[in-house]
């Protein structure tokens, strides 16, 4: 029986229908770019120090010396969480004593910020940190809010994956605004083989980077966190218009036995492409064969039902989670880099464009696992090297962090394509959904990796670099999908895409004539 790509070959690869799907789905990702990283500015922590009330009876000299100094990056700055005991310095001020001359400041008793904090407005007018004083003893609450944001994304990706496999991508689209990975899977199933990789890398990912690039522009001109959040959210509503332009995936409809609906969409695509479609897209014998094998409803348990798909699922979960920690950790770390936060955020977004371009080239010409492992080794190795850079060469340290982001981003782009190719159509959305859920678990953890930088500036890079290197090694054990057709059923995955076990005579007899050496996704240990 012919596969879907053979059946729809008469449509061509890059007609008006494919271009429409390509650009609509790609453009719908733009809001994901500036919404996904908006927490960089919404939860930003400006410079701050203890507030000294105007009612405090202090001379100007004592008011200027009411905050102790501490060393930061080789220079003295006001302490963020301590002040000299107000009662004591008020007494010294009343007695006419001068700080530093008559009173040794190092011997003075200190206290916490009992009257709150004063926040600098040089970068932000307001953030959730300044509004709710999420600093000092409560500074752990700032990364918690970021993690809770990603918890919401996790729940959405899990539910949308279940909906799209059970009820189709169209319902998933109607139930959520611009669901990034769902659109990517839908495009993977609708578009032809040669366009599929371009869509998943240069299409989805570069349009995401464009949205990411717009974030510092929005944040620069809108420095109040509530107005910024509103400005970033409104464009996502425009995705509602996609309801009328994006069709259901014919490949998914066929897997559910809904042949008439699939044929109607294919005929519509042929009409848009000005191509005369065959009167019968599917041969009667194919319809009968497919009907007799009508797919039963699939659940998440199908992702662990057999040894082969269970192995792929477990490895994909680990892969996505650790890559996500690196990607989101480096993106959220931009405020901690030396220099202007808006410029650093823009650089973090711009570096993704060449990363996605490289990912596309690697996916087009080289095996998947070697391409991903190379990108991960590059990103992880560079991050481990950052700690060796002298403190005065901060521009070199920033450049190395951006190179690390380049490698991790390229791997993140490739893992979407790789995972979608490993799973069959009947559970592809679910498989990528579970993997995306694992990715969200990584994003939930990533703020706390950055939080560790308060104790040691290089600790986040050491941890993220080490995880990235370990993930690169794990990638080498994954099956290889380069140059093989997408499986439509779990049976096809087991026969064509299964792990290569040691063949026995009984196994060889199970193969059809001429298939003693089938193309498989081999799991190779190094």
GROMACS .gro file of N, CA and C in nm, residues 236-382:
model
  441
  236UNK      N    1  -0.154   3.789   2.026
  236UNK     CA    2  -0.186   3.647   2.019
  236UNK      C    3  -0.330   3.621   1.981
  237UNK      N    4  -0.420   3.716   2.012
  237UNK     CA    5  -0.561   3.698   1.979
  237UNK      C    6  -0.580   3.690   1.828
  238UNK      N    7  -0.490   3.752   1.752
  238UNK     CA    8  -0.502   3.750   1.606
  238UNK      C    9  -0.493   3.609   1.550
  239UNK      N   10  -0.438   3.516   1.627
  239UNK     CA   11  -0.427   3.379   1.580
  239UNK      C   12  -0.563   3.312   1.561
  240UNK      N   13  -0.667   3.372   1.619
  240UNK     CA   14  -0.801   3.315   1.605
  240UNK      C   15  -0.841   3.305   1.458
  241UNK      N   16  -0.792   3.395   1.374
  241UNK     CA   17  -0.830   3.393   1.232
  241UNK      C   18  -0.781   3.266   1.163
  242UNK      N   19  -0.685   3.196   1.223
  242UNK     CA   20  -0.635   3.073   1.161
  242UNK      C   21  -0.740   2.963   1.159
  243UNK      N   22  -0.845   2.977   1.239
  243UNK     CA   23  -0.951   2.877   1.239
  243UNK      C   24  -1.005   2.853   1.098
  244UNK      N   25  -1.011   2.960   1.019
  244UNK     CA   26  -1.074   2.951   0.888
  244UNK      C   27  -0.976   2.920   0.775
  245UNK      N   28  -0.847   2.913   0.804
  245UNK     CA   29  -0.748   2.895   0.698
  245UNK      C   30  -0.666   2.767   0.710
  246UNK      N   31  -0.653   2.715   0.831
  246UNK     CA   32  -0.568   2.597   0.851
  246UNK      C   33  -0.656   2.472   0.850
  247UNK      N   34  -0.638   2.381   0.756
  247UNK     CA   35  -0.720   2.259   0.753
  247UNK      C   36  -0.668   2.155   0.852
  248UNK      N   37  -0.753   2.056   0.876
  248UNK     CA   38  -0.710   1.942   0.955
  248UNK      C   39  -0.604   1.865   0.877
  249UNK      N   40  -0.519   1.794   0.947
  249UNK     CA   41  -0.414   1.714   0.882
  249UNK      C   42  -0.477   1.593   0.812
  250UNK      N   43  -0.467   1.584   0.677
  250UNK     CA   44  -0.520   1.467   0.607
  250UNK      C   45  -0.456   1.337   0.655
  251UNK      N   46  -0.328   1.346   0.690
  251UNK     CA   47  -0.257   1.227   0.738
  251UNK      C   48  -0.323   1.174   0.866
  252UNK      N   49  -0.359   1.267   0.956
  252UNK     CA   50  -0.424   1.226   1.080
  252UNK      C   51  -0.564   1.170   1.052
  253UNK      N   52  -0.637   1.236   0.961
  253UNK     CA   53  -0.772   1.189   0.928
  253UNK      C   54  -0.767   1.046   0.872
  254UNK      N   55  -0.668   1.020   0.788
  254UNK     CA   56  -0.653   0.885   0.730
  254UNK      C   57  -0.625   0.784   0.842
  255UNK      N   58  -0.541   0.824   0.938
  255UNK     CA   59  -0.508   0.732   1.048
  255UNK      C   60  -0.631   0.701   1.133
  256UNK      N   61  -0.733   0.791   1.128
  256UNK     CA   62  -0.856   0.768   1.203
  256UNK      C   63  -0.965   0.704   1.117
  257UNK      N   64  -0.933   0.672   0.992
  257UNK     CA   65  -1.030   0.610   0.903
  257UNK      C   66  -1.130   0.707   0.842
  258UNK      N   67  -1.105   0.837   0.850
  258UNK     CA   68  -1.195   0.939   0.796
  258UNK      C   69  -1.147   0.979   0.656
  259UNK      N   70  -1.165   0.887   0.561
  259UNK     CA   71  -1.106   0.902   0.427
  259UNK      C   72  -1.174   1.011   0.346
  260UNK      N   73  -1.306   1.023   0.358
  260UNK     CA   74  -1.377   1.123   0.279
  260UNK      C   75  -1.333   1.265   0.316
  261UNK      N   76  -1.318   1.289   0.444
  261UNK     CA   77  -1.271   1.421   0.488
  261UNK      C   78  -1.129   1.447   0.439
  262UNK      N   79  -1.044   1.344   0.445
  262UNK     CA   80  -0.907   1.360   0.398
  262UNK      C   81  -0.904   1.389   0.248
  263UNK      N   82  -0.986   1.316   0.171
  263UNK     CA   83  -0.991   1.338   0.027
  263UNK      C   84  -1.042   1.478  -0.005
  264UNK      N   85  -1.140   1.527   0.072
  264UNK     CA   86  -1.193   1.661   0.048
  264UNK      C   87  -1.085   1.767   0.066
  265UNK      N   88  -1.003   1.752   0.169
  265UNK     CA   89  -0.894   1.848   0.193
  265UNK      C   90  -0.790   1.839   0.083
  266UNK      N   91  -0.759   1.718   0.040
  266UNK     CA   92  -0.659   1.701  -0.066
  266UNK      C   93  -0.712   1.760  -0.197
  267UNK      N   94  -0.841   1.740  -0.226
  267UNK     CA   95  -0.901   1.800  -0.346
  267UNK      C   96  -0.897   1.953  -0.338
  268UNK      N   97  -0.923   2.007  -0.219
  268UNK     CA   98  -0.918   2.152  -0.202
  268UNK      C   99  -0.776   2.204  -0.223
  269UNK      N  100  -0.677   2.130  -0.173
  269UNK     CA  101  -0.537   2.170  -0.194
  269UNK      C  102  -0.502   2.167  -0.343
  270UNK      N  103  -0.551   2.065  -0.415
  270UNK     CA  104  -0.526   2.057  -0.559
  270UNK      C  105  -0.589   2.174  -0.632
  271UNK      N  106  -0.708   2.214  -0.590
  271UNK     CA  107  -0.776   2.328  -0.653
  271UNK      C  108  -0.697   2.456  -0.631
  272UNK      N  109  -0.647   2.477  -0.509
  272UNK     CA  110  -0.566   2.596  -0.479
  272UNK      C  111  -0.438   2.595  -0.560
  273UNK      N  112  -0.380   2.477  -0.581
  273UNK     CA  113  -0.256   2.465  -0.659
  273UNK      C  114  -0.280   2.460  -0.809
  274UNK      N  115  -0.411   2.470  -0.849
  274UNK     CA  116  -0.449   2.463  -0.991
  274UNK      C  117  -0.401   2.332  -1.055
  275UNK      N  118  -0.425   2.224  -0.983
  275UNK     CA  119  -0.387   2.090  -1.030
  275UNK      C  120  -0.512   2.004  -1.034
  276UNK      N  121  -0.526   1.927  -1.139
  276UNK     CA  122  -0.640   1.836  -1.149
  276UNK      C  123  -0.608   1.710  -1.069
  277UNK      N  124  -0.686   1.688  -0.965
  277UNK     CA  125  -0.662   1.572  -0.879
  277UNK      C  126  -0.732   1.450  -0.936
  278UNK      N  127  -0.681   1.332  -0.913
  278UNK     CA  128  -0.750   1.209  -0.955
  278UNK      C  129  -0.889   1.204  -0.891
  279UNK      N  130  -0.984   1.147  -0.962
  279UNK     CA  131  -1.120   1.140  -0.908
  279UNK      C  132  -1.124   1.060  -0.779
  280UNK      N  133  -1.042   0.957  -0.773
  280UNK     CA  134  -1.029   0.877  -0.650
  280UNK      C  135  -0.885   0.888  -0.601
  281UNK      N  136  -0.868   0.960  -0.490
  281UNK     CA  137  -0.732   0.977  -0.435
  281UNK      C  138  -0.676   0.843  -0.392
  282UNK      N  139  -0.761   0.763  -0.326
  282UNK     CA  140  -0.720   0.632  -0.278
  282UNK      C  141  -0.784   0.524  -0.364
  283UNK      N  142  -0.706   0.424  -0.394
  283UNK     CA  143  -0.758   0.311  -0.469
  283UNK      C  144  -0.856   0.232  -0.381
  284UNK      N  145  -0.960   0.173  -0.440
  284UNK     CA  146  -1.057   0.096  -0.360
  284UNK      C  147  -0.992  -0.009  -0.272
  285UNK      N  148  -0.890  -0.072  -0.326
  285UNK     CA  149  -0.822  -0.176  -0.247
  285UNK      C  150  -0.753  -0.116  -0.125
  286UNK      N  151  -0.699   0.007  -0.141
  286UNK     CA  152  -0.634   0.074  -0.029
  286UNK      C  153  -0.735   0.112   0.078
  287UNK      N  154  -0.851   0.162   0.033
  287UNK     CA  155  -0.956   0.199   0.128
  287UNK      C  156  -1.003   0.078   0.207
  288UNK      N  157  -1.020  -0.034   0.136
  288UNK     CA  158  -1.064  -0.156   0.203
  288UNK      C  159  -0.961  -0.203   0.304
  289UNK      N  160  -0.833  -0.194   0.261
  289UNK     CA  161  -0.724  -0.236   0.349
  289UNK      C  162  -0.717  -0.147   0.473
  290UNK      N  163  -0.728  -0.014   0.450
  290UNK     CA  164  -0.722   0.080   0.561
  290UNK      C  165  -0.842   0.065   0.654
  291UNK      N  166  -0.960   0.040   0.594
  291UNK     CA  167  -1.081   0.025   0.676
  291UNK      C  168  -1.072  -0.097   0.766
  292UNK      N  169  -1.015  -0.203   0.712
  292UNK     CA  170  -1.002  -0.324   0.792
  292UNK      C  171  -0.903  -0.306   0.906
  293UNK      N  172  -0.816  -0.204   0.891
  293UNK     CA  173  -0.715  -0.176   0.994
  293UNK      C  174  -0.744  -0.044   1.064
  294UNK      N  175  -0.871  -0.007   1.069
  294UNK     CA  176  -0.908   0.120   1.131
  294UNK      C  177  -0.850   0.129   1.272
  295UNK      N  178  -0.788   0.242   1.298
  295UNK     CA  179  -0.714   0.257   1.423
  295UNK      C  180  -0.807   0.266   1.544
  296UNK      N  181  -0.770   0.195   1.647
  296UNK     CA  182  -0.839   0.208   1.774
  296UNK      C  183  -0.790   0.337   1.842
  297UNK      N  184  -0.873   0.392   1.932
  297UNK     CA  185  -0.827   0.512   2.003
  297UNK      C  186  -0.697   0.483   2.077
  298UNK      N  187  -0.606   0.579   2.067
  298UNK     CA  188  -0.475   0.562   2.132
  298UNK      C  189  -0.468   0.649   2.256
  299UNK      N  190  -0.397   0.601   2.355
  299UNK     CA  191  -0.378   0.676   2.479
  299UNK      C  192  -0.230   0.694   2.504
  300UNK      N  193  -0.200   0.767   2.607
  300UNK     CA  194  -0.060   0.795   2.640
  300UNK      C  195   0.016   0.668   2.675
  301UNK      N  196  -0.056   0.564   2.715
  301UNK     CA  197   0.009   0.436   2.749
  301UNK      C  198   0.073   0.371   2.627
  302UNK      N  199   0.026   0.408   2.506
  302UNK     CA  200   0.086   0.352   2.385
  302UNK      C  201   0.232   0.396   2.369
  303UNK      N  202   0.271   0.504   2.436
  303UNK     CA  203   0.408   0.552   2.425
  303UNK      C  204   0.506   0.468   2.506
  304UNK      N  205   0.454   0.376   2.587
  304UNK     CA  206   0.542   0.288   2.665
  304UNK      C  207   0.502   0.142   2.651
  305UNK      N  208   0.416   0.113   2.552
  305UNK     CA  209   0.359  -0.022   2.543
  305UNK      C  210   0.461  -0.126   2.497
  306UNK      N  211   0.549  -0.090   2.404
  306UNK     CA  212   0.648  -0.185   2.354
  306UNK      C  213   0.788  -0.139   2.395
  307UNK      N  214   0.880  -0.231   2.384
  307UNK     CA  215   1.017  -0.198   2.426
  307UNK      C  216   1.076  -0.087   2.341
  308UNK      N  217   1.049  -0.092   2.211
  308UNK     CA  218   1.106   0.006   2.119
  308UNK      C  219   1.054   0.147   2.147
  309UNK      N  220   0.921   0.162   2.150
  309UNK     CA  221   0.864   0.296   2.168
  309UNK      C  222   0.888   0.345   2.310
  310UNK      N  223   0.898   0.254   2.406
  310UNK     CA  224   0.926   0.293   2.544
  310UNK      C  225   1.068   0.352   2.554
  311UNK      N  226   1.162   0.288   2.488
  311UNK     CA  227   1.300   0.338   2.490
  311UNK      C  228   1.309   0.475   2.426
  312UNK      N  229   1.244   0.492   2.311
  312UNK     CA  230   1.244   0.621   2.243
  312UNK      C  231   1.180   0.728   2.331
  313UNK      N  232   1.071   0.694   2.398
  313UNK     CA  233   1.000   0.791   2.482
  313UNK      C  234   1.085   0.835   2.600
  314UNK      N  235   1.147   0.741   2.670
  314UNK     CA  236   1.229   0.775   2.786
  314UNK      C  237   1.347   0.862   2.746
  315UNK      N  238   1.415   0.824   2.637
  315UNK     CA  239   1.531   0.901   2.593
  315UNK      C  240   1.489   1.039   2.545
  316UNK      N  241   1.374   1.048   2.479
  316UNK     CA  242   1.326   1.178   2.432
  316UNK      C  243   1.294   1.270   2.549
  317UNK      N  244   1.234   1.214   2.654
  317UNK     CA  245   1.201   1.294   2.772
  317UNK      C  246   1.327   1.353   2.834
  318UNK      N  247   1.429   1.270   2.851
  318UNK     CA  248   1.556   1.318   2.910
  318UNK      C  249   1.619   1.423   2.820
  319UNK      N  250   1.617   1.396   2.690
  319UNK     CA  251   1.679   1.487   2.594
  319UNK      C  252   1.612   1.624   2.596
  320UNK      N  253   1.480   1.624   2.587
  320UNK     CA  254   1.407   1.751   2.583
  320UNK      C  255   1.423   1.829   2.714
  321UNK      N  256   1.420   1.759   2.826
  321UNK     CA  257   1.427   1.826   2.955
  321UNK      C  258   1.561   1.898   2.974
  322UNK      N  259   1.669   1.828   2.944
  322UNK     CA  260   1.801   1.887   2.967
  322UNK      C  261   1.832   1.998   2.867
  323UNK      N  262   1.791   1.980   2.741
  323UNK     CA  263   1.810   2.088   2.644
  323UNK      C  264   1.731   2.211   2.685
  324UNK      N  265   1.610   2.189   2.737
  324UNK     CA  266   1.526   2.300   2.780
  324UNK      C  267   1.589   2.376   2.896
  325UNK      N  268   1.648   2.305   2.990
  325UNK     CA  269   1.716   2.373   3.102
  325UNK      C  270   1.824   2.466   3.048
  326UNK      N  271   1.902   2.417   2.951
  326UNK     CA  272   2.007   2.500   2.893
  326UNK      C  273   1.953   2.619   2.817
  327UNK      N  274   1.852   2.596   2.733
  327UNK     CA  275   1.799   2.702   2.649
  327UNK      C  276   1.733   2.812   2.734
  328UNK      N  277   1.641   2.774   2.820
  328UNK     CA  278   1.570   2.873   2.900
  328UNK      C  279   1.660   2.934   3.007
  329UNK      N  280   1.750   2.854   3.061
  329UNK     CA  281   1.844   2.909   3.159
  329UNK      C  282   1.929   3.019   3.100
  330UNK      N  283   1.984   2.997   2.982
  330UNK     CA  284   2.068   3.099   2.917
  330UNK      C  285   1.985   3.220   2.875
  331UNK      N  286   1.861   3.198   2.834
  331UNK     CA  287   1.775   3.309   2.794
  331UNK      C  288   1.737   3.395   2.916
  332UNK      N  289   1.706   3.330   3.027
  332UNK     CA  290   1.668   3.403   3.149
  332UNK      C  291   1.788   3.469   3.216
  333UNK      N  292   1.907   3.429   3.180
  333UNK     CA  293   2.028   3.481   3.243
  333UNK      C  294   2.073   3.614   3.185
  334UNK      N  295   2.010   3.660   3.077
  334UNK     CA  296   2.058   3.783   3.010
  334UNK      C  297   2.064   3.904   3.102
  335UNK      N  298   1.972   3.922   3.201
  335UNK     CA  299   1.987   4.038   3.290
  335UNK      C  300   2.114   4.034   3.375
  336UNK      N  301   2.173   3.918   3.394
  336UNK     CA  302   2.292   3.904   3.478
  336UNK      C  303   2.421   3.924   3.399
  337UNK      N  304   2.412   3.935   3.268
  337UNK     CA  305   2.532   3.958   3.188
  337UNK      C  306   2.574   4.105   3.197
  338UNK      N  307   2.702   4.129   3.176
  338UNK     CA  308   2.751   4.267   3.181
  338UNK      C  309   2.696   4.346   3.063
  339UNK      N  310   2.658   4.471   3.090
  339UNK     CA  311   2.610   4.557   2.982
  339UNK      C  312   2.461   4.583   2.991
  340UNK      N  313   2.407   4.641   2.885
  340UNK     CA  314   2.267   4.680   2.880
  340UNK      C  315   2.177   4.558   2.861
  341UNK      N  316   2.074   4.546   2.944
  341UNK     CA  317   1.986   4.429   2.939
  341UNK      C  318   1.911   4.420   2.807
  342UNK      N  319   1.873   4.535   2.750
  342UNK     CA  320   1.798   4.534   2.624
  342UNK      C  321   1.887   4.486   2.510
  343UNK      N  322   2.012   4.530   2.509
  343UNK     CA  323   2.107   4.486   2.406
  343UNK      C  324   2.138   4.337   2.423
  344UNK      N  325   2.159   4.294   2.547
  344UNK     CA  326   2.188   4.153   2.571
  344UNK      C  327   2.072   4.063   2.530
  345UNK      N  328   1.950   4.107   2.559
  345UNK     CA  329   1.832   4.029   2.519
  345UNK      C  330   1.822   4.022   2.367
  346UNK      N  331   1.850   4.134   2.300
  346UNK     CA  332   1.848   4.134   2.152
  346UNK      C  333   1.953   4.040   2.096
  347UNK      N  334   2.073   4.043   2.155
  347UNK     CA  335   2.179   3.952   2.109
  347UNK      C  336   2.139   3.806   2.130
  348UNK      N  337   2.077   3.779   2.244
  348UNK     CA  338   2.032   3.642   2.273
  348UNK      C  339   1.930   3.595   2.171
  349UNK      N  340   1.848   3.688   2.120
  349UNK     CA  341   1.751   3.653   2.017
  349UNK      C  342   1.815   3.642   1.879
  350UNK      N  343   1.902   3.736   1.847
  350UNK     CA  344   1.966   3.738   1.714
  350UNK      C  345   2.050   3.613   1.691
  351UNK      N  346   2.119   3.565   1.797
  351UNK     CA  347   2.206   3.449   1.782
  351UNK      C  348   2.128   3.324   1.745
  352UNK      N  349   1.996   3.326   1.767
  352UNK     CA  350   1.915   3.210   1.733
  352UNK      C  351   1.897   3.194   1.581
  353UNK      N  352   1.902   3.304   1.507
  353UNK     CA  353   1.881   3.294   1.361
  353UNK      C  354   1.990   3.211   1.294
  354UNK      N  355   2.120   3.241   1.315
  354UNK     CA  356   2.221   3.151   1.256
  354UNK      C  357   2.216   3.010   1.313
  355UNK      N  358   2.172   2.997   1.439
  355UNK     CA  359   2.161   2.863   1.498
  355UNK      C  360   2.055   2.781   1.424
  356UNK      N  361   1.941   2.842   1.393
  356UNK     CA  362   1.836   2.773   1.322
  356UNK      C  363   1.877   2.745   1.177
  357UNK      N  364   1.951   2.837   1.118
  357UNK     CA  365   1.999   2.816   0.981
  357UNK      C  366   2.095   2.698   0.976
  358UNK      N  367   2.186   2.693   1.073
  358UNK     CA  368   2.279   2.579   1.079
  358UNK      C  369   2.203   2.450   1.103
  359UNK      N  370   2.102   2.454   1.190
  359UNK     CA  371   2.023   2.334   1.217
  359UNK      C  372   1.956   2.283   1.090
  360UNK      N  373   1.905   2.374   1.009
  360UNK     CA  374   1.841   2.335   0.884
  360UNK      C  375   1.941   2.267   0.791
  361UNK      N  376   2.060   2.323   0.781
  361UNK     CA  377   2.162   2.265   0.693
  361UNK      C  378   2.204   2.126   0.743
  362UNK      N  379   2.221   2.115   0.874
  362UNK     CA  380   2.261   1.985   0.930
  362UNK      C  381   2.152   1.880   0.909
  363UNK      N  382   2.026   1.920   0.931
  363UNK     CA  383   1.916   1.826   0.912
  363UNK      C  384   1.900   1.786   0.766
  364UNK      N  385   1.935   1.875   0.677
  364UNK     CA  386   1.919   1.849   0.534
  364UNK      C  387   2.023   1.751   0.480
  365UNK      N  388   2.144   1.759   0.535
  365UNK     CA  389   2.253   1.683   0.473
  365UNK      C  390   2.320   1.579   0.563
  366UNK      N  391   2.299   1.585   0.693
  366UNK     CA  392   2.373   1.497   0.784
  366UNK      C  393   2.277   1.420   0.875
  367UNK      N  394   2.322   1.307   0.928
  367UNK     CA  395   2.239   1.228   1.021
  367UNK      C  396   2.198   1.310   1.143
  368UNK      N  397   2.080   1.279   1.194
  368UNK     CA  398   2.021   1.358   1.302
  368UNK      C  399   2.105   1.354   1.431
  369UNK      N  400   2.137   1.235   1.476
  369UNK     CA  401   2.200   1.224   1.608
  369UNK      C  402   2.339   1.286   1.610
  370UNK      N  403   2.415   1.272   1.500
  370UNK     CA  404   2.548   1.332   1.497
  370UNK      C  405   2.538   1.484   1.493
  371UNK      N  406   2.438   1.536   1.422
  371UNK     CA  407   2.419   1.681   1.416
  371UNK      C  408   2.384   1.737   1.553
  372UNK      N  409   2.290   1.671   1.621
  372UNK     CA  410   2.250   1.718   1.754
  372UNK      C  411   2.364   1.706   1.854
  373UNK      N  412   2.435   1.596   1.850
  373UNK     CA  413   2.544   1.576   1.945
  373UNK      C  414   2.653   1.682   1.926
  374UNK      N  415   2.682   1.717   1.800
  374UNK     CA  416   2.783   1.819   1.773
  374UNK      C  417   2.742   1.954   1.830
  375UNK      N  418   2.616   1.993   1.808
  375UNK     CA  419   2.566   2.120   1.860
  375UNK      C  420   2.569   2.122   2.013
  376UNK      N  421   2.532   2.011   2.076
  376UNK     CA  422   2.530   2.005   2.222
  376UNK      C  423   2.671   2.006   2.281
  377UNK      N  424   2.764   1.935   2.217
  377UNK     CA  425   2.903   1.938   2.264
  377UNK      C  426   2.959   2.080   2.255
  378UNK      N  427   2.927   2.151   2.146
  378UNK     CA  428   2.972   2.290   2.131
  378UNK      C  429   2.915   2.377   2.243
  379UNK      N  430   2.783   2.372   2.262
  379UNK     CA  431   2.721   2.456   2.364
  379UNK      C  432   2.769   2.424   2.504
  380UNK      N  433   2.776   2.295   2.540
  380UNK     CA  434   2.818   2.257   2.674
  380UNK      C  435   2.964   2.287   2.701
  381UNK      N  436   3.049   2.262   2.602
  381UNK     CA  437   3.191   2.287   2.621
  381UNK      C  438   3.222   2.434   2.643
  382UNK      N  439   3.156   2.520   2.566
  382UNK     CA  440   3.179   2.664   2.580
  382UNK      C  441   3.131   2.714   2.716
   0.00000   0.00000   0.00000
